[in-house]
Short mmCIF file of C-alpha atoms and ligand atoms in Angstrom, two decimals:
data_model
loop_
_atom_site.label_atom_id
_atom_site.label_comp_id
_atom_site.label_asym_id
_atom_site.label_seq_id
_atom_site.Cartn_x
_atom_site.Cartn_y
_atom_site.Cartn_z
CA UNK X 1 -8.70 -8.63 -61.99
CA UNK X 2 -5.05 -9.01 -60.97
CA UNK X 3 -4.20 -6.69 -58.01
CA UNK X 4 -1.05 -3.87 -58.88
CA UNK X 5 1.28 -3.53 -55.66
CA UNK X 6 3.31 -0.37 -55.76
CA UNK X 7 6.44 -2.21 -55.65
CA UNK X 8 7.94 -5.60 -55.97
CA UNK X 9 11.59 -6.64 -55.51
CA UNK X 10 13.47 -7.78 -58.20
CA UNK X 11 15.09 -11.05 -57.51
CA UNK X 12 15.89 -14.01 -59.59
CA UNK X 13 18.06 -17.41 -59.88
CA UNK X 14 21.05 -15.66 -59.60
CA UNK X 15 20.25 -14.54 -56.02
CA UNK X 16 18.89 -18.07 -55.64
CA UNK X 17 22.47 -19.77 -56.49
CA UNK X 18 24.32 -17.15 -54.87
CA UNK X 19 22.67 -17.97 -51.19
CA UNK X 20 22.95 -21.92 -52.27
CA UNK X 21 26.91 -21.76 -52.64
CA UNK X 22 26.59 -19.59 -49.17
CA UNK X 23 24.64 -22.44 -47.58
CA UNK X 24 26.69 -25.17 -48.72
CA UNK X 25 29.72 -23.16 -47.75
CA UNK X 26 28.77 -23.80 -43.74
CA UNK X 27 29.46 -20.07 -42.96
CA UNK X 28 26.08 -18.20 -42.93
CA UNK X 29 27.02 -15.33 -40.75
CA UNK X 30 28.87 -12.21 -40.84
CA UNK X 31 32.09 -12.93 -43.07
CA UNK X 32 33.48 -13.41 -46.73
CA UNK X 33 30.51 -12.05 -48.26
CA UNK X 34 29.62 -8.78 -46.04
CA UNK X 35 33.28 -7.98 -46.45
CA UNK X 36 33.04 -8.53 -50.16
CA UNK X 37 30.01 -6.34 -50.32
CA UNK X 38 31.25 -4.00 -48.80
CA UNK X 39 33.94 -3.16 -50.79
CA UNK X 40 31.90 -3.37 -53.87
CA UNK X 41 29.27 -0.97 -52.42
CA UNK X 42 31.63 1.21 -51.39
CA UNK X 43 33.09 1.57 -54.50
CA UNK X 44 29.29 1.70 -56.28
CA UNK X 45 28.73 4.56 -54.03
CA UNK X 46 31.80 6.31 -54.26
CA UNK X 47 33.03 5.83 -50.67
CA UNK X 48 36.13 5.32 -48.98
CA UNK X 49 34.84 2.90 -46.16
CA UNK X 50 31.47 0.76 -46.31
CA UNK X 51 30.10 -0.83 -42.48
CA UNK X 52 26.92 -3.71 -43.48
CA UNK X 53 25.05 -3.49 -41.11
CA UNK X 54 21.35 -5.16 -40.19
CA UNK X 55 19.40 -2.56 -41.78
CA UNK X 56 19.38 1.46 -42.55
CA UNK X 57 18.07 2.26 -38.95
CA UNK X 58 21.18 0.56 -37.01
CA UNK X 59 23.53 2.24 -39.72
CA UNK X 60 21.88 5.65 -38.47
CA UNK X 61 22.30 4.78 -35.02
CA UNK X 62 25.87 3.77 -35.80
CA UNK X 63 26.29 7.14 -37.62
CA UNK X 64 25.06 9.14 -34.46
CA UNK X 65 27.35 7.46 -32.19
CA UNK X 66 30.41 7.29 -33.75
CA UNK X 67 29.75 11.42 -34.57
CA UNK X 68 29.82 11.53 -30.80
CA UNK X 69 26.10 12.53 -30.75
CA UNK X 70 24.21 11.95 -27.04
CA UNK X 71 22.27 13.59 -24.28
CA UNK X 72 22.02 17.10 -24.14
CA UNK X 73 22.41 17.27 -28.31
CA UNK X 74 20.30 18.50 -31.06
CA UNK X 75 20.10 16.73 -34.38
CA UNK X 76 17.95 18.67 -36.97
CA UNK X 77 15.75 16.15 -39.33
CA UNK X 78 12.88 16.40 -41.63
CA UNK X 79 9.71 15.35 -40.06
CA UNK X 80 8.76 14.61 -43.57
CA UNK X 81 10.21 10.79 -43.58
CA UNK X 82 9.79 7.13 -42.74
CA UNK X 83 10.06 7.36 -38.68
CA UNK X 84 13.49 5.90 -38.54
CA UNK X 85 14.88 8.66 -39.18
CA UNK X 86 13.83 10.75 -36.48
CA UNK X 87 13.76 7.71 -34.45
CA UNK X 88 17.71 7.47 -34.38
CA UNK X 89 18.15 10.70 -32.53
CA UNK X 90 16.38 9.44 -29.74
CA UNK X 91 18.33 6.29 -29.52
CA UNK X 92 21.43 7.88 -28.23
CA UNK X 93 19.43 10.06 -25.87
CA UNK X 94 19.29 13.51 -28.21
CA UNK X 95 16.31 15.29 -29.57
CA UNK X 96 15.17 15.22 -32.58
CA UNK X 97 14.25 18.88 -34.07
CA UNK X 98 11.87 18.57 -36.82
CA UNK X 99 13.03 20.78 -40.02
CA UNK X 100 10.36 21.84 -42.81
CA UNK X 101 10.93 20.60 -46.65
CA UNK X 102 11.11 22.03 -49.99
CA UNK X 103 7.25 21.95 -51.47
CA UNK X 104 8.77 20.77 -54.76
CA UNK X 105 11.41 17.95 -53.78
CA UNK X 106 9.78 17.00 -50.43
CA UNK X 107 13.79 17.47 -49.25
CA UNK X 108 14.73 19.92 -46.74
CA UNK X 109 17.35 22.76 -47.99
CA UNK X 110 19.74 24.58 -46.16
CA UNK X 111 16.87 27.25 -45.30
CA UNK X 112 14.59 24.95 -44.00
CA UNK X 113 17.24 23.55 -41.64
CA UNK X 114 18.46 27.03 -40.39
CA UNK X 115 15.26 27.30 -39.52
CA UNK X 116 15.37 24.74 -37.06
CA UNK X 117 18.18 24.95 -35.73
CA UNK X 118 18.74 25.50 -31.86
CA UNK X 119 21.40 26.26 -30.36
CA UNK X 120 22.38 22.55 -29.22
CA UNK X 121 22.57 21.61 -32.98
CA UNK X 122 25.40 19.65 -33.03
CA UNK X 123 23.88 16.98 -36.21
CA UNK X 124 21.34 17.04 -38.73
CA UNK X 125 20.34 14.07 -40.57
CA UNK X 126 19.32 14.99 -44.34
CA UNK X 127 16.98 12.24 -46.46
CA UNK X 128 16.91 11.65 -50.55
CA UNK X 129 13.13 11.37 -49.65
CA UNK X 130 11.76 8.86 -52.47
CA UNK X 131 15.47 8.93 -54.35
CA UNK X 132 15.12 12.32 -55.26
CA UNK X 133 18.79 13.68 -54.21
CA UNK X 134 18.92 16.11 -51.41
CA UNK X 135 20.83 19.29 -52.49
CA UNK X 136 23.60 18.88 -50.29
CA UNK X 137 26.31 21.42 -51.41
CA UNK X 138 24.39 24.71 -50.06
CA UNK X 139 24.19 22.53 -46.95
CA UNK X 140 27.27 21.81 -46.31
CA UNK X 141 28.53 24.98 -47.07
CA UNK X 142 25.75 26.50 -44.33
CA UNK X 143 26.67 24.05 -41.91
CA UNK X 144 30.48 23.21 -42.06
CA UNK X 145 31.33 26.20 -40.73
CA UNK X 146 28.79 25.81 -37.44
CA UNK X 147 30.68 22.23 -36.97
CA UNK X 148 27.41 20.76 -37.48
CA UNK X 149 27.83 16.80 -38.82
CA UNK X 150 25.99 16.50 -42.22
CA UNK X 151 24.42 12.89 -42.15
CA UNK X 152 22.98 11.40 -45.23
CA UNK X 153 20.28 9.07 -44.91
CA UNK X 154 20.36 7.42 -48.45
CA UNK X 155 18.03 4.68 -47.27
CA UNK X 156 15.92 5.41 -50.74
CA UNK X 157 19.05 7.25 -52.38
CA UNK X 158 20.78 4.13 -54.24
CA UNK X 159 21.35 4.65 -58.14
CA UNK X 160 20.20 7.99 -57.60
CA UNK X 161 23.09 10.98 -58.33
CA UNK X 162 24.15 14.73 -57.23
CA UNK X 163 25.97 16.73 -59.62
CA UNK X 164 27.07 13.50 -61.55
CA UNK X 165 28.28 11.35 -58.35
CA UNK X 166 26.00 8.94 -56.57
CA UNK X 167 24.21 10.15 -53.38
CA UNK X 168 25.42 9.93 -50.26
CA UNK X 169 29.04 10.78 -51.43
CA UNK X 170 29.20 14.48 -50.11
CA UNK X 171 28.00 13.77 -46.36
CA UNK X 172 30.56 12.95 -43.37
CA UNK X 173 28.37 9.88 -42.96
CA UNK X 174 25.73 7.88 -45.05
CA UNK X 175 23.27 5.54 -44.27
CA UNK X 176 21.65 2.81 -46.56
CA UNK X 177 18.82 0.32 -46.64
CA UNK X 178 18.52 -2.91 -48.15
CA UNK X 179 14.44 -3.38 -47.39
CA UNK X 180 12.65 -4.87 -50.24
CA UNK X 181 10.65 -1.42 -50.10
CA UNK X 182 14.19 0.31 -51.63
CA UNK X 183 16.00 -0.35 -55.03
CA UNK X 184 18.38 -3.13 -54.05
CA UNK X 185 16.81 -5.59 -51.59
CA UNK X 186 18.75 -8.03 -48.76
CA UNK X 187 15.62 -9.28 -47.26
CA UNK X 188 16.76 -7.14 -44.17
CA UNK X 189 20.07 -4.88 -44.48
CA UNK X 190 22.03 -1.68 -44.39
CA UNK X 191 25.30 -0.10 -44.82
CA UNK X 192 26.78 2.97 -43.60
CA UNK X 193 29.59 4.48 -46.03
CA UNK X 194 31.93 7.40 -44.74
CA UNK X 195 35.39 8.92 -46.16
CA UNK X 196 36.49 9.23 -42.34
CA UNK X 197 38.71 5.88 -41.36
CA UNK X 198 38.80 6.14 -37.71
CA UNK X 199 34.39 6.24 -37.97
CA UNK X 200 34.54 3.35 -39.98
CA UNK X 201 36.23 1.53 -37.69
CA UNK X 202 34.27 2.13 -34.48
CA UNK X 203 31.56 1.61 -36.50
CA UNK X 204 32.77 -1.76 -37.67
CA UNK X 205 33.51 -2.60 -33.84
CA UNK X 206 30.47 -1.47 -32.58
CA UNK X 207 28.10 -3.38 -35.04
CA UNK X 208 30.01 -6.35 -33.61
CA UNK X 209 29.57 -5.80 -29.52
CA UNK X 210 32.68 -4.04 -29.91
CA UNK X 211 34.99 -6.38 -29.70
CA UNK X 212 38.79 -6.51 -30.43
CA UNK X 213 39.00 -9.25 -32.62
CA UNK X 214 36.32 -9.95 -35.17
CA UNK X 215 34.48 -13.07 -35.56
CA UNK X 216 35.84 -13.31 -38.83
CA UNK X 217 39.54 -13.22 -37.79
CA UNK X 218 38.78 -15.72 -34.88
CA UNK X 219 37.60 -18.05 -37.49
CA UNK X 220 40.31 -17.63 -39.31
CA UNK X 221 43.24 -18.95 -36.64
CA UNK X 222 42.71 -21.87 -34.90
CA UNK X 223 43.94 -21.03 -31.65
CA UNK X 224 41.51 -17.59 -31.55
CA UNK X 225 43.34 -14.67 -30.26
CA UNK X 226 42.32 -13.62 -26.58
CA UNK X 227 38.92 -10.13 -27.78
CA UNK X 228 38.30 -7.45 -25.45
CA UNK X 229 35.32 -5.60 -25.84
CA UNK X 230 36.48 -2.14 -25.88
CA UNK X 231 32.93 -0.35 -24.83
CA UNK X 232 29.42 -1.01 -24.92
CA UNK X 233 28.47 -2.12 -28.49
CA UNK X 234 25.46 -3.80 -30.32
CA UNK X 235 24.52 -6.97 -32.29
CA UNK X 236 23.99 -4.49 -35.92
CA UNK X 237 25.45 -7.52 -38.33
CA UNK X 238 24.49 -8.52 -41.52
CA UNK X 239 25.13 -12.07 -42.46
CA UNK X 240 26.71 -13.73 -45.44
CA UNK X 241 23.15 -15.00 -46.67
CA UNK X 242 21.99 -11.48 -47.19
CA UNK X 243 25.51 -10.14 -48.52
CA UNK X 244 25.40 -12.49 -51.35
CA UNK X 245 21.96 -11.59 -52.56
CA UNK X 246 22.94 -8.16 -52.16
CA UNK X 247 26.16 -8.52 -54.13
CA UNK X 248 24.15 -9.77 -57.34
CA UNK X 249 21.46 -7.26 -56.86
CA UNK X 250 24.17 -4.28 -56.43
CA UNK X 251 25.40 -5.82 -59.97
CA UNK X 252 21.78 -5.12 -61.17
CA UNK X 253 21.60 -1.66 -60.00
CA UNK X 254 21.95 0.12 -63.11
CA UNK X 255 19.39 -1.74 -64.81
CA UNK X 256 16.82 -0.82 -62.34
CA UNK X 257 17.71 2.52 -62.34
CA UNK X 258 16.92 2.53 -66.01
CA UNK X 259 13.69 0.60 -66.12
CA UNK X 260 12.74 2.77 -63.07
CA UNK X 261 12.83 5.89 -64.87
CA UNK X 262 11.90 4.20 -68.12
CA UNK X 263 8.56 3.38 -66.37
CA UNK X 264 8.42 7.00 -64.98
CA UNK X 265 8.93 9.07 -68.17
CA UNK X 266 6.42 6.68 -69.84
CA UNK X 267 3.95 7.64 -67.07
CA UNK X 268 4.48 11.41 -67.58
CA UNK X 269 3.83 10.99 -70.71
CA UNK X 270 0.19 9.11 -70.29
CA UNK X 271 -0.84 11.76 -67.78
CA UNK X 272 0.26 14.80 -69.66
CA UNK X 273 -2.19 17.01 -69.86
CA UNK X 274 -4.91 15.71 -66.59
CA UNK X 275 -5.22 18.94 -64.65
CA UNK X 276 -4.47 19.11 -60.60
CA UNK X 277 -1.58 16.42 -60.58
CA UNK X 278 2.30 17.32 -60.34
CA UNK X 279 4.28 14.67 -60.66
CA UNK X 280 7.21 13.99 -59.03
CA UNK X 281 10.42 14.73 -61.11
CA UNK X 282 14.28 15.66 -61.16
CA UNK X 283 15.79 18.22 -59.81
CA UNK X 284 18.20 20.43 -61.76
CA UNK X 285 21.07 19.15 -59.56
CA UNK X 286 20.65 15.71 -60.29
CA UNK X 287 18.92 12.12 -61.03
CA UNK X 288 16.32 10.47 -59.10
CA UNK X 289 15.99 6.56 -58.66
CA UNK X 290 12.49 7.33 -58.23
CA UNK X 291 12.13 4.88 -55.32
CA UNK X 292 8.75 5.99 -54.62
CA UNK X 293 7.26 7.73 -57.81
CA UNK X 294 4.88 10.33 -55.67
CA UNK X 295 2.32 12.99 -57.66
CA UNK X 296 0.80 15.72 -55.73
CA UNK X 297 -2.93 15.99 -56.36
CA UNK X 298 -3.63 19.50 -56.43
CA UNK X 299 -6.79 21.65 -55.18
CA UNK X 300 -8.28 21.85 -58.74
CA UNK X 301 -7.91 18.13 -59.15
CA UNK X 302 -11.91 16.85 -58.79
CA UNK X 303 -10.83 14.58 -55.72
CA UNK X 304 -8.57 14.64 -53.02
CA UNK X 305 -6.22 12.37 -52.31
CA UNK X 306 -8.25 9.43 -50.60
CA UNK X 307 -11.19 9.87 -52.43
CA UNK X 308 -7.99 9.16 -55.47
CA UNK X 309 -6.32 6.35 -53.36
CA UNK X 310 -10.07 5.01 -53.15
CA UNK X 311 -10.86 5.05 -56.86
CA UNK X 312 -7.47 3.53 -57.40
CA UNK X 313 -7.87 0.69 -54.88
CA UNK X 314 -11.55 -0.17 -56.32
CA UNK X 315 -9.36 -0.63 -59.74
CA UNK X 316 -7.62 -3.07 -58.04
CA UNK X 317 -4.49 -0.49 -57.53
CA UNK X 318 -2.54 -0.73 -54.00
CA UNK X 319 -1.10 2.58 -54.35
CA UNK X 320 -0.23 4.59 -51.02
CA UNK X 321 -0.63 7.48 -49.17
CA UNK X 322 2.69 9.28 -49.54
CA UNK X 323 5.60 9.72 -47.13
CA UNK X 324 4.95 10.50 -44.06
CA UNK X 325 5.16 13.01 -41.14
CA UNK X 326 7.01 12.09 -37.94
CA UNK X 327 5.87 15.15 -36.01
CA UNK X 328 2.07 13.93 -35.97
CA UNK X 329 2.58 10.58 -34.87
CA UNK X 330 2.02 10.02 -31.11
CA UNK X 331 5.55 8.71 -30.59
CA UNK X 332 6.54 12.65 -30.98
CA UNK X 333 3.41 14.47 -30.85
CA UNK X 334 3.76 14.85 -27.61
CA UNK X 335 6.95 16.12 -27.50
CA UNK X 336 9.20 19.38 -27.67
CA UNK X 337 10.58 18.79 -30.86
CA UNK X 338 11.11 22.29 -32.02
CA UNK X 339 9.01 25.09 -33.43
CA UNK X 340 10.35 25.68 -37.12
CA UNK X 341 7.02 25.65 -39.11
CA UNK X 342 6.25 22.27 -40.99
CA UNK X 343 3.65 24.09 -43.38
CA UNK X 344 5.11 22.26 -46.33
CA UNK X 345 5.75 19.04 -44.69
CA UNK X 346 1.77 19.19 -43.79
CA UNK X 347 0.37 19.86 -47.27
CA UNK X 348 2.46 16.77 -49.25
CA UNK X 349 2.08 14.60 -46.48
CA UNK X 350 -1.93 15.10 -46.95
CA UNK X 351 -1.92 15.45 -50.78
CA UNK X 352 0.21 12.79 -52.49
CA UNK X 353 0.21 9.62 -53.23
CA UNK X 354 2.91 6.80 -54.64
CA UNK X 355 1.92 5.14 -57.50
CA UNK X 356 3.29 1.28 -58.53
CA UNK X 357 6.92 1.10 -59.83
CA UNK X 358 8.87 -1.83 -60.05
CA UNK X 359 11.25 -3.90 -62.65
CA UNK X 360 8.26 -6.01 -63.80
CA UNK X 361 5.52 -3.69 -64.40
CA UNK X 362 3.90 -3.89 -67.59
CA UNK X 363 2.73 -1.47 -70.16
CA UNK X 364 -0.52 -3.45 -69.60
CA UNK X 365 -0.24 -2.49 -65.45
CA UNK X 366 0.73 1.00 -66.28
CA UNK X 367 -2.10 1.51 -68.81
CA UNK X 368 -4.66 0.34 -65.84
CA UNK X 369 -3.03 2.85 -63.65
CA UNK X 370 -3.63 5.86 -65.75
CA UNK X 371 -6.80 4.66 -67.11
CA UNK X 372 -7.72 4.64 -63.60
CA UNK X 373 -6.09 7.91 -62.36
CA UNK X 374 -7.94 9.49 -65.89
CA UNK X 375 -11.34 8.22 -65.43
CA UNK X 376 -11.43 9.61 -61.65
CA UNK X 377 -10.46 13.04 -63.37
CA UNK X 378 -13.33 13.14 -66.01
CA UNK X 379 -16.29 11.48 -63.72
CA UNK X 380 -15.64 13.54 -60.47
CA UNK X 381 -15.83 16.42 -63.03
CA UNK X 382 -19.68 15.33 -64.18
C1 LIG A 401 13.22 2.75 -45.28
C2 LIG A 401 13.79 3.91 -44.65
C3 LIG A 401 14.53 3.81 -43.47
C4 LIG A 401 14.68 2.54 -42.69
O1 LIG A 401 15.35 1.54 -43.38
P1 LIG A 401 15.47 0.09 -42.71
O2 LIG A 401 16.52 -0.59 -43.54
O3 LIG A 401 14.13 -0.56 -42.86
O4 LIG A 401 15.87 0.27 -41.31
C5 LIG A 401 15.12 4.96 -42.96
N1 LIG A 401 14.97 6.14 -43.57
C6 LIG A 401 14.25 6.29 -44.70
C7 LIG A 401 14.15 7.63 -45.35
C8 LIG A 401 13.62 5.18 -45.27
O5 LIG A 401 12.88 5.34 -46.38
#
């Protein structure tokens, strides 16, 4: 029995060529490519400026700085999310205040962050948990007026859309990830997209140590202008290699996107009708990717969920426990991070589970899946 993995990038020859011509070009790092990828992902995503950087996590910490977030500041995030995201607070010496999310999009609202907020707010860092696109509008119109920064980590958001635009065009700042675990895959990679020009640019100096001059433009002149480095910055580049994969994979975006939810409404179909699962699903404000395709098992489903995840994996299924919450793990379990109550972050992060999605799954995979997920509903019952 072949094993199912719950995801699997796309890639094909096309990615293949594209890093050969890089290769046999002789410039492999930061240069032609990142700068033509960024352009074309800025346009994808509806921005003004696009930053590559090594990966979503150094595009958040890019995001923080350049907002002028440091010691002494708040920055409001759901606990309910891949660690990064609470990690990047912490990185420029703030606190991270954990926010509650909405028990049907696993996104926090503009409630759930008022109801963290302290009075050193000064950020908050919203997530399109799994794709599913955070409602940002109420947000912004909560926080604006506090001058709270509004940043967007998209890291799961790409193809998905808000009020017919992609995600990740409404917030000051938005951060991306190019981790075979997301839609579009770079091996490594990230981008940070904002409409503000004087952010994008310390943000494109800062990935880059900061200095003056950019390796690029040195290249370009053969007597290399004299760089400064202007402040303390950071090694955050992407490289050519992983710019042109990502160029051909941001040209197969759409078709993911599709096949994604393809996959997804053919799965809501097959488990119509077993009792104690919600599955995961669009909100009325938009389109989800459906990144990670969760379902909720509910108290009057026979099992819990890993006594489910168990039955699955003896099927030969690697599905996995859902996302998960920052505030138990001991890197900030220990810590003050707030006192808004996380009653809804607690129940999903206990109850779901991500099922397999990915470009090449089969009707054959998918009918193991459910046949799997059905047969744990009926025998549990006896
Ligand atoms: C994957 C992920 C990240 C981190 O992305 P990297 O590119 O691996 O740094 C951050 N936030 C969320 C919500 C994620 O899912």
């Amino acid at each position: 029995m072949n094993r199912i993995n719950v995801m699997k990038p796309w890639l094909g020859t096309e990615e293949a060529e594209a890093l050969a011509s890089v290769i046999e070009s002789g410039w492999v790092a930061q240069g032609p490519r990142v700068a033509e990828f960024e352009t074309r992902f800025a346009d994808a995503a509806g921005a003004l400026f696009a930053v590559a950087t090594s990966n979503c996590t150094t595009a958040l910490h890019l995001a923080l700085v350049v907002a002028g977030i440091g010691p002494g500041d708040d920055v409001v995030v759901p606990s309910f999310s891949f660690i990064a995201t609470a990690n990047a607070p912490t990185y420029v010496g703030a606190r991270p205040v954990f926010a509650d999310v909405d028990p049907v999009t696993g996104n926090v609202t503009a409630d759930t962050l008022l109801d963290a907020l302290t009075p050193a707010t000064r950020a908050v860092i919203v997530v399109d948990q799994g794709g599913v696109p955070v409602d940002l509008d109420p947000i912004r119109a909560a926080l604006d007026p506090l001058g709270i920064v509004v940043i967007e980590d998209a890291a799961c958001g790409a193809g998905s859309t808000y009020r017919g635009h992609p995600v990740g065009a409404g917030a000051e700042l938005t951060a991306w990830s190019f981790h075979p675990r997301k839609l579009l895959t770079t091996g490594e990679g990230g981008m940070l997209t904002t409409a503000n020009s004087e952010w994008a640019e310390r943000a494109r100096r800062l990935r880059e140590h900061a200095m003056s001059v950019s390796a690029n433009a040195r290249h370009a002149s053969v007597l290399s202008p004299p760089e400064e480095y202007l402040e303390v910055g950071f090694n955050y580049r992407m490289t050519d290699l992983q710019a042109a994969v990502g160029i051909v994979q941001l040209g197969r975006l759409a078709e993911i996107v599709a096949r994604r939810r393809e996959i997804v409404a053919d799965y809501a179909r097959d488990l119509d009708g077993v009792h104690g699962l919600r599955l995961v699903a669009d909100p009325p404000w938009g389109t989800a990717n459906f990144q990670s395709f969760w379902i909720e098992v509910l108290p009057d489903f026979p099992l819990d969920r890993d006594a489910l995840l168990a039955r699955l994996a003896d099927d030969g299924i690697s599905a996995r426990r859902g996302i998960m919450a920052a505030h138990r793990q001991p890197a900030y379990a220990g810590r003050d991070t707030g006192d808004a109550d996380l009653s809804a972050t607690e129940r999903l992060t206990d109850t779901t589970l991500i099922l397999p999605v990915f470009h090449q799954f089969t009707a054959d995979e998918r009918g193991r899946v459910v046949a799997s997920v059905r047969s744990a509903a009926r025998r549990a019952v006896a």
